[in-house]
Amino acid sequence: MTQDQTTDATPPGRPATVPDDGLTTRERRNRPVLAVHTGEMKGKSTAAFGMALRGWALGMPVAVFQFVKSGKWKVGEEEAFRALGAVHDSTGQGAPVEWYSMGAGWSWTRKKGTEEDHAANALEGWQEIKRRLAAEQHGFYVLDEFTYPMTWGWVDVDDVVETLANRPGFQHVVVTGRDADPRLVEVADLVMQTQKIKHPMDVGQMGQKGIEW
């Protein structure tokens, strides 16, 4: 393996530099992470759900908020995580799981099933996330496709950045979606960008079960 190849590999167990922040190695390792998965290619949400799966296995209550995908579109990840939630309820293994899709109506509101303005609906979802973060209600959050409400002006980016950067306790948060705002990228601890090299849809192949959903 060449030096160029090793730069793309998983980082080693020991950091290359140790910051002068007054924290012990254990304290630094156990800090919660704000992650942003952005870019033009598929895989952003998939990677986020993979991280949430690890959190579930370690007993972190998981909450997923989907801001763009229709609630009528039952993706494979939703079915899998709902099943994991049922496993926890019946055996105690793992952790509780909650899954919400904006297109289905946020389940905590009294307006479920009504036709609401998308912007107001997205803001309602964000306000609920803020309440849960303040209450330290979950250990792992996936805010799926949440970059789009920020890009479209449905939620205030500065409010999002301040809330996520200053969330209390131990709460991992992963935000997915294209064109992440630079302010969000700046405060994030982990940022990845997906890049398309090749995709079956480029040659006319439709999305497939197990690949796209």
PDB file of C-alpha atoms in Angstrom:
ATOM      1  CA  MET A   1       0.000   0.000   0.000  1.00  0.00           C
ATOM      2  CA  THR A   2       1.382   3.401  -0.975  1.00  0.00           C
ATOM      3  CA  GLN A   3       1.410   6.526   1.154  1.00  0.00           C
ATOM      4  CA  ASP A   4      -1.320   8.046  -1.042  1.00  0.00           C
ATOM      5  CA  GLN A   5      -3.534   5.024  -0.458  1.00  0.00           C
ATOM      6  CA  THR A   6      -3.150   5.153   3.315  1.00  0.00           C
ATOM      7  CA  THR A   7      -4.447   8.723   3.450  1.00  0.00           C
ATOM      8  CA  ASP A   8      -7.925   7.481   2.497  1.00  0.00           C
ATOM      9  CA  ALA A   9      -7.959   4.647   5.022  1.00  0.00           C
ATOM     10  CA  THR A  10      -9.672   4.629   8.401  1.00  0.00           C
ATOM     11  CA  PRO A  11      -7.743   6.843  10.847  1.00  0.00           C
ATOM     12  CA  PRO A  12      -5.498   4.953  13.272  1.00  0.00           C
ATOM     13  CA  GLY A  13      -6.514   4.399  16.876  1.00  0.00           C
ATOM     14  CA  ARG A  14      -4.244   7.205  18.041  1.00  0.00           C
ATOM     15  CA  PRO A  15      -4.724  10.762  16.708  1.00  0.00           C
ATOM     16  CA  ALA A  16      -1.879  12.382  14.814  1.00  0.00           C
ATOM     17  CA  THR A  17      -2.095  15.420  17.105  1.00  0.00           C
ATOM     18  CA  VAL A  18      -3.385  15.874  20.653  1.00  0.00           C
ATOM     19  CA  PRO A  19      -5.199  19.174  21.252  1.00  0.00           C
ATOM     20  CA  ASP A  20      -4.326  21.273  24.267  1.00  0.00           C
ATOM     21  CA  ASP A  21      -7.901  21.302  25.596  1.00  0.00           C
ATOM     22  CA  GLY A  22      -7.301  20.083  29.143  1.00  0.00           C
ATOM     23  CA  LEU A  23      -9.303  16.896  28.587  1.00  0.00           C
ATOM     24  CA  THR A  24      -8.142  13.378  29.291  1.00  0.00           C
ATOM     25  CA  THR A  25      -8.039  10.837  26.474  1.00  0.00           C
ATOM     26  CA  ARG A  26     -11.178   9.195  27.862  1.00  0.00           C
ATOM     27  CA  GLU A  27     -13.036  12.496  28.147  1.00  0.00           C
ATOM     28  CA  ARG A  28     -12.117  13.461  24.606  1.00  0.00           C
ATOM     29  CA  ARG A  29     -13.150  10.066  23.232  1.00  0.00           C
ATOM     30  CA  ASN A  30     -16.515  10.180  24.976  1.00  0.00           C
ATOM     31  CA  ARG A  31     -17.675  13.509  23.603  1.00  0.00           C
ATOM     32  CA  PRO A  32     -20.847  13.398  21.459  1.00  0.00           C
ATOM     33  CA  VAL A  33     -20.412  13.910  17.718  1.00  0.00           C
ATOM     34  CA  LEU A  34     -22.238  16.173  15.285  1.00  0.00           C
ATOM     35  CA  ALA A  35     -21.845  14.601  11.833  1.00  0.00           C
ATOM     36  CA  VAL A  36     -22.843  15.947   8.412  1.00  0.00           C
ATOM     37  CA  HIS A  37     -23.207  13.664   5.399  1.00  0.00           C
ATOM     38  CA  THR A  38     -23.440  15.740   2.232  1.00  0.00           C
ATOM     39  CA  GLY A  39     -22.575  15.468  -1.458  1.00  0.00           C
ATOM     40  CA  GLU A  40     -24.129  14.615  -4.813  1.00  0.00           C
ATOM     41  CA  MET A  41     -24.163  10.813  -4.665  1.00  0.00           C
ATOM     42  CA  LYS A  42     -26.337   8.269  -2.844  1.00  0.00           C
ATOM     43  CA  GLY A  43     -25.181   6.744   0.429  1.00  0.00           C
ATOM     44  CA  LYS A  44     -25.515   9.699   2.793  1.00  0.00           C
ATOM     45  CA  SER A  45     -28.577   8.379   4.608  1.00  0.00           C
ATOM     46  CA  THR A  46     -27.348   4.795   4.354  1.00  0.00           C
ATOM     47  CA  ALA A  47     -24.166   5.713   6.196  1.00  0.00           C
ATOM     48  CA  ALA A  48     -26.147   7.598   8.837  1.00  0.00           C
ATOM     49  CA  PHE A  49     -28.402   4.603   9.457  1.00  0.00           C
ATOM     50  CA  GLY A  50     -25.350   2.389   9.757  1.00  0.00           C
ATOM     51  CA  MET A  51     -24.060   4.634  12.525  1.00  0.00           C
ATOM     52  CA  ALA A  52     -27.469   4.614  14.202  1.00  0.00           C
ATOM     53  CA  LEU A  53     -27.425   0.822  14.073  1.00  0.00           C
ATOM     54  CA  ARG A  54     -24.214   0.817  16.086  1.00  0.00           C
ATOM     55  CA  GLY A  55     -25.797   3.228  18.552  1.00  0.00           C
ATOM     56  CA  TRP A  56     -28.842   0.972  18.942  1.00  0.00           C
ATOM     57  CA  ALA A  57     -26.619  -2.049  19.639  1.00  0.00           C
ATOM     58  CA  LEU A  58     -24.861  -0.052  22.374  1.00  0.00           C
ATOM     59  CA  GLY A  59     -28.127   0.919  24.034  1.00  0.00           C
ATOM     60  CA  MET A  60     -28.543   4.458  22.676  1.00  0.00           C
ATOM     61  CA  PRO A  61     -32.198   5.417  22.094  1.00  0.00           C
ATOM     62  CA  VAL A  62     -32.533   6.227  18.386  1.00  0.00           C
ATOM     63  CA  ALA A  63     -34.762   8.868  16.778  1.00  0.00           C
ATOM     64  CA  VAL A  64     -35.047   9.342  13.019  1.00  0.00           C
ATOM     65  CA  PHE A  65     -36.664  12.413  11.488  1.00  0.00           C
ATOM     66  CA  GLN A  66     -37.136  12.357   7.703  1.00  0.00           C
ATOM     67  CA  PHE A  67     -37.756  15.824   6.288  1.00  0.00           C
ATOM     68  CA  VAL A  68     -38.293  15.164   2.580  1.00  0.00           C
ATOM     69  CA  LYS A  69     -39.085  11.519   1.886  1.00  0.00           C
ATOM     70  CA  SER A  70     -42.805  10.796   1.778  1.00  0.00           C
ATOM     71  CA  GLY A  71     -44.232   9.037   4.793  1.00  0.00           C
ATOM     72  CA  LYS A  72     -46.048   6.707   2.376  1.00  0.00           C
ATOM     73  CA  TRP A  73     -42.716   5.426   1.039  1.00  0.00           C
ATOM     74  CA  LYS A  74     -41.732   2.637   3.421  1.00  0.00           C
ATOM     75  CA  VAL A  75     -37.988   2.400   2.946  1.00  0.00           C
ATOM     76  CA  GLY A  76     -36.104  -0.694   4.021  1.00  0.00           C
ATOM     77  CA  GLU A  77     -34.262   1.113   6.798  1.00  0.00           C
ATOM     78  CA  GLU A  78     -37.540   2.140   8.405  1.00  0.00           C
ATOM     79  CA  GLU A  79     -38.828  -1.423   8.409  1.00  0.00           C
ATOM     80  CA  ALA A  80     -35.547  -2.650   9.882  1.00  0.00           C
ATOM     81  CA  PHE A  81     -35.406  -0.045  12.643  1.00  0.00           C
ATOM     82  CA  ARG A  82     -39.048  -0.525  13.568  1.00  0.00           C
ATOM     83  CA  ALA A  83     -38.286  -4.224  13.910  1.00  0.00           C
ATOM     84  CA  LEU A  84     -35.309  -3.396  16.127  1.00  0.00           C
ATOM     85  CA  GLY A  85     -37.561  -1.217  18.249  1.00  0.00           C
ATOM     86  CA  ALA A  86     -39.918  -4.172  18.645  1.00  0.00           C
ATOM     87  CA  VAL A  87     -36.967  -6.365  19.632  1.00  0.00           C
ATOM     88  CA  HIS A  88     -36.088  -3.910  22.368  1.00  0.00           C
ATOM     89  CA  ASP A  89     -39.692  -3.709  23.578  1.00  0.00           C
ATOM     90  CA  SER A  90     -39.956  -7.491  23.867  1.00  0.00           C
ATOM     91  CA  THR A  91     -36.458  -8.461  25.023  1.00  0.00           C
ATOM     92  CA  GLY A  92     -34.764  -5.332  26.367  1.00  0.00           C
ATOM     93  CA  GLN A  93     -31.946  -5.760  23.859  1.00  0.00           C
ATOM     94  CA  GLY A  94     -30.589  -2.646  22.185  1.00  0.00           C
ATOM     95  CA  ALA A  95     -32.607   0.539  22.700  1.00  0.00           C
ATOM     96  CA  PRO A  96     -35.937   2.202  21.886  1.00  0.00           C
ATOM     97  CA  VAL A  97     -36.441   3.432  18.307  1.00  0.00           C
ATOM     98  CA  GLU A  98     -38.707   6.244  17.093  1.00  0.00           C
ATOM     99  CA  TRP A  99     -39.150   7.062  13.385  1.00  0.00           C
ATOM    100  CA  TYR A 100     -40.978  10.079  11.983  1.00  0.00           C
ATOM    101  CA  SER A 101     -41.592  11.155   8.374  1.00  0.00           C
ATOM    102  CA  MET A 102     -42.782  14.653   7.574  1.00  0.00           C
ATOM    103  CA  GLY A 103     -44.879  13.383   4.665  1.00  0.00           C
ATOM    104  CA  ALA A 104     -46.897  11.216   7.041  1.00  0.00           C
ATOM    105  CA  GLY A 105     -47.577  14.031   9.489  1.00  0.00           C
ATOM    106  CA  TRP A 106     -45.553  14.400  12.656  1.00  0.00           C
ATOM    107  CA  SER A 107     -47.088  11.924  15.092  1.00  0.00           C
ATOM    108  CA  TRP A 108     -46.899  14.240  18.126  1.00  0.00           C
ATOM    109  CA  THR A 109     -49.234  16.851  16.588  1.00  0.00           C
ATOM    110  CA  ARG A 110     -53.006  16.989  16.660  1.00  0.00           C
ATOM    111  CA  LYS A 111     -53.120  17.801  12.953  1.00  0.00           C
ATOM    112  CA  LYS A 112     -52.114  14.413  11.595  1.00  0.00           C
ATOM    113  CA  GLY A 113     -53.548  13.835   8.139  1.00  0.00           C
ATOM    114  CA  THR A 114     -54.283  17.470   7.330  1.00  0.00           C
ATOM    115  CA  GLU A 115     -52.759  19.277   4.370  1.00  0.00           C
ATOM    116  CA  GLU A 116     -50.167  21.637   5.841  1.00  0.00           C
ATOM    117  CA  ASP A 117     -47.721  23.932   4.212  1.00  0.00           C
ATOM    118  CA  HIS A 118     -44.396  22.111   3.814  1.00  0.00           C
ATOM    119  CA  ALA A 119     -42.393  24.939   5.326  1.00  0.00           C
ATOM    120  CA  ALA A 120     -44.583  25.124   8.425  1.00  0.00           C
ATOM    121  CA  ASN A 121     -44.473  21.351   8.737  1.00  0.00           C
ATOM    122  CA  ALA A 122     -40.680  21.272   8.545  1.00  0.00           C
ATOM    123  CA  LEU A 123     -40.410  24.042  11.141  1.00  0.00           C
ATOM    124  CA  GLU A 124     -42.761  22.108  13.405  1.00  0.00           C
ATOM    125  CA  GLY A 125     -40.486  19.085  13.117  1.00  0.00           C
ATOM    126  CA  TRP A 126     -37.412  21.142  13.956  1.00  0.00           C
ATOM    127  CA  GLN A 127     -39.103  22.663  16.996  1.00  0.00           C
ATOM    128  CA  GLU A 128     -39.872  19.163  18.259  1.00  0.00           C
ATOM    129  CA  ILE A 129     -36.243  18.126  17.757  1.00  0.00           C
ATOM    130  CA  LYS A 130     -35.146  21.167  19.768  1.00  0.00           C
ATOM    131  CA  ARG A 131     -37.445  20.135  22.612  1.00  0.00           C
ATOM    132  CA  ARG A 132     -36.059  16.602  22.583  1.00  0.00           C
ATOM    133  CA  LEU A 133     -32.465  17.774  22.500  1.00  0.00           C
ATOM    134  CA  ALA A 134     -33.105  20.073  25.464  1.00  0.00           C
ATOM    135  CA  ALA A 135     -34.663  17.158  27.359  1.00  0.00           C
ATOM    136  CA  GLU A 136     -31.836  14.792  26.303  1.00  0.00           C
ATOM    137  CA  GLN A 137     -34.540  12.401  25.155  1.00  0.00           C
ATOM    138  CA  HIS A 138     -32.446  10.279  22.762  1.00  0.00           C
ATOM    139  CA  GLY A 139     -28.853   9.188  22.409  1.00  0.00           C
ATOM    140  CA  PHE A 140     -28.664   9.124  18.610  1.00  0.00           C
ATOM    141  CA  TYR A 141     -30.532  11.343  16.128  1.00  0.00           C
ATOM    142  CA  VAL A 142     -30.671  10.997  12.351  1.00  0.00           C
ATOM    143  CA  LEU A 143     -31.988  14.203  10.751  1.00  0.00           C
ATOM    144  CA  ASP A 144     -32.456  12.780   7.285  1.00  0.00           C
ATOM    145  CA  GLU A 145     -32.509  15.204   4.322  1.00  0.00           C
ATOM    146  CA  PHE A 146     -32.441  18.077   6.824  1.00  0.00           C
ATOM    147  CA  THR A 147     -30.099  20.192   4.697  1.00  0.00           C
ATOM    148  CA  TYR A 148     -32.974  20.896   2.288  1.00  0.00           C
ATOM    149  CA  PRO A 149     -35.266  22.765   4.738  1.00  0.00           C
ATOM    150  CA  MET A 150     -32.239  24.885   5.609  1.00  0.00           C
ATOM    151  CA  THR A 151     -31.416  25.544   1.940  1.00  0.00           C
ATOM    152  CA  TRP A 152     -35.031  26.415   1.140  1.00  0.00           C
ATOM    153  CA  GLY A 153     -35.324  28.797   4.102  1.00  0.00           C
ATOM    154  CA  TRP A 154     -37.916  26.709   5.935  1.00  0.00           C
ATOM    155  CA  VAL A 155     -35.819  26.685   9.101  1.00  0.00           C
ATOM    156  CA  ASP A 156     -33.288  29.230  10.327  1.00  0.00           C
ATOM    157  CA  VAL A 157     -29.736  27.985   9.761  1.00  0.00           C
ATOM    158  CA  ASP A 158     -28.255  30.020  12.609  1.00  0.00           C
ATOM    159  CA  ASP A 159     -30.829  28.560  14.997  1.00  0.00           C
ATOM    160  CA  VAL A 160     -29.979  25.042  13.842  1.00  0.00           C
ATOM    161  CA  VAL A 161     -26.248  25.627  14.175  1.00  0.00           C
ATOM    162  CA  GLU A 162     -26.517  27.151  17.654  1.00  0.00           C
ATOM    163  CA  THR A 163     -28.865  24.427  18.901  1.00  0.00           C
ATOM    164  CA  LEU A 164     -26.806  21.528  17.597  1.00  0.00           C
ATOM    165  CA  ALA A 165     -23.480  23.004  18.653  1.00  0.00           C
ATOM    166  CA  ASN A 166     -24.699  23.634  22.207  1.00  0.00           C
ATOM    167  CA  ARG A 167     -26.890  20.581  22.784  1.00  0.00           C
ATOM    168  CA  PRO A 168     -26.600  19.247  26.344  1.00  0.00           C
ATOM    169  CA  GLY A 169     -25.504  15.843  27.551  1.00  0.00           C
ATOM    170  CA  PHE A 170     -24.399  12.987  25.323  1.00  0.00           C
ATOM    171  CA  GLN A 171     -26.390  13.074  22.082  1.00  0.00           C
ATOM    172  CA  HIS A 172     -24.949  12.083  18.708  1.00  0.00           C
ATOM    173  CA  VAL A 173     -26.580  13.876  15.762  1.00  0.00           C
ATOM    174  CA  VAL A 174     -26.184  13.072  12.062  1.00  0.00           C
ATOM    175  CA  VAL A 175     -27.555  15.471   9.423  1.00  0.00           C
ATOM    176  CA  THR A 176     -27.849  14.249   5.830  1.00  0.00           C
ATOM    177  CA  GLY A 177     -28.559  15.902   2.479  1.00  0.00           C
ATOM    178  CA  ARG A 178     -26.927  17.760  -0.384  1.00  0.00           C
ATOM    179  CA  ASP A 179     -25.426  21.240  -0.223  1.00  0.00           C
ATOM    180  CA  ALA A 180     -24.881  21.450   3.521  1.00  0.00           C
ATOM    181  CA  ASP A 181     -24.632  25.060   4.652  1.00  0.00           C
ATOM    182  CA  PRO A 182     -21.027  26.135   5.375  1.00  0.00           C
ATOM    183  CA  ARG A 183     -22.068  27.270   8.857  1.00  0.00           C
ATOM    184  CA  LEU A 184     -23.254  23.757   9.680  1.00  0.00           C
ATOM    185  CA  VAL A 185     -20.109  22.236   8.203  1.00  0.00           C
ATOM    186  CA  GLU A 186     -17.989  24.569  10.327  1.00  0.00           C
ATOM    187  CA  VAL A 187     -19.434  23.435  13.666  1.00  0.00           C
ATOM    188  CA  ALA A 188     -19.656  19.741  12.769  1.00  0.00           C
ATOM    189  CA  ASP A 189     -17.140  17.285  14.178  1.00  0.00           C
ATOM    190  CA  LEU A 190     -17.360  14.844  11.273  1.00  0.00           C
ATOM    191  CA  VAL A 191     -18.137  15.808   7.687  1.00  0.00           C
ATOM    192  CA  MET A 192     -18.200  13.501   4.694  1.00  0.00           C
ATOM    193  CA  GLN A 193     -18.974  14.307   1.079  1.00  0.00           C
ATOM    194  CA  THR A 194     -20.165  11.678  -1.354  1.00  0.00           C
ATOM    195  CA  GLN A 195     -19.107  11.889  -4.990  1.00  0.00           C
ATOM    196  CA  LYS A 196     -20.640  10.032  -7.908  1.00  0.00           C
ATOM    197  CA  ILE A 197     -18.300   8.030 -10.095  1.00  0.00           C
ATOM    198  CA  LYS A 198     -20.880   5.772 -11.715  1.00  0.00           C
ATOM    199  CA  HIS A 199     -24.558   4.905 -11.230  1.00  0.00           C
ATOM    200  CA  PRO A 200     -26.911   2.460 -13.015  1.00  0.00           C
ATOM    201  CA  MET A 201     -29.447   5.260 -13.541  1.00  0.00           C
ATOM    202  CA  ASP A 202     -26.927   6.943 -15.861  1.00  0.00           C
ATOM    203  CA  VAL A 203     -27.682   4.225 -18.416  1.00  0.00           C
ATOM    204  CA  GLY A 204     -31.431   4.182 -17.875  1.00  0.00           C
ATOM    205  CA  GLN A 205     -31.763   1.563 -15.150  1.00  0.00           C
ATOM    206  CA  MET A 206     -34.527   2.271 -12.650  1.00  0.00           C
ATOM    207  CA  GLY A 207     -34.045   2.186  -8.895  1.00  0.00           C
ATOM    208  CA  GLN A 208     -34.040  -1.232  -7.293  1.00  0.00           C
ATOM    209  CA  LYS A 209     -35.248  -2.747  -4.041  1.00  0.00           C
ATOM    210  CA  GLY A 210     -32.353  -3.184  -1.661  1.00  0.00           C
ATOM    211  CA  ILE A 211     -30.328  -0.518  -3.476  1.00  0.00           C
ATOM    212  CA  GLU A 212     -32.443   2.651  -3.588  1.00  0.00           C
ATOM    213  CA  TRP A 213     -34.986   1.714  -0.917  1.00  0.00           C
TER     214      TRP A 213
END
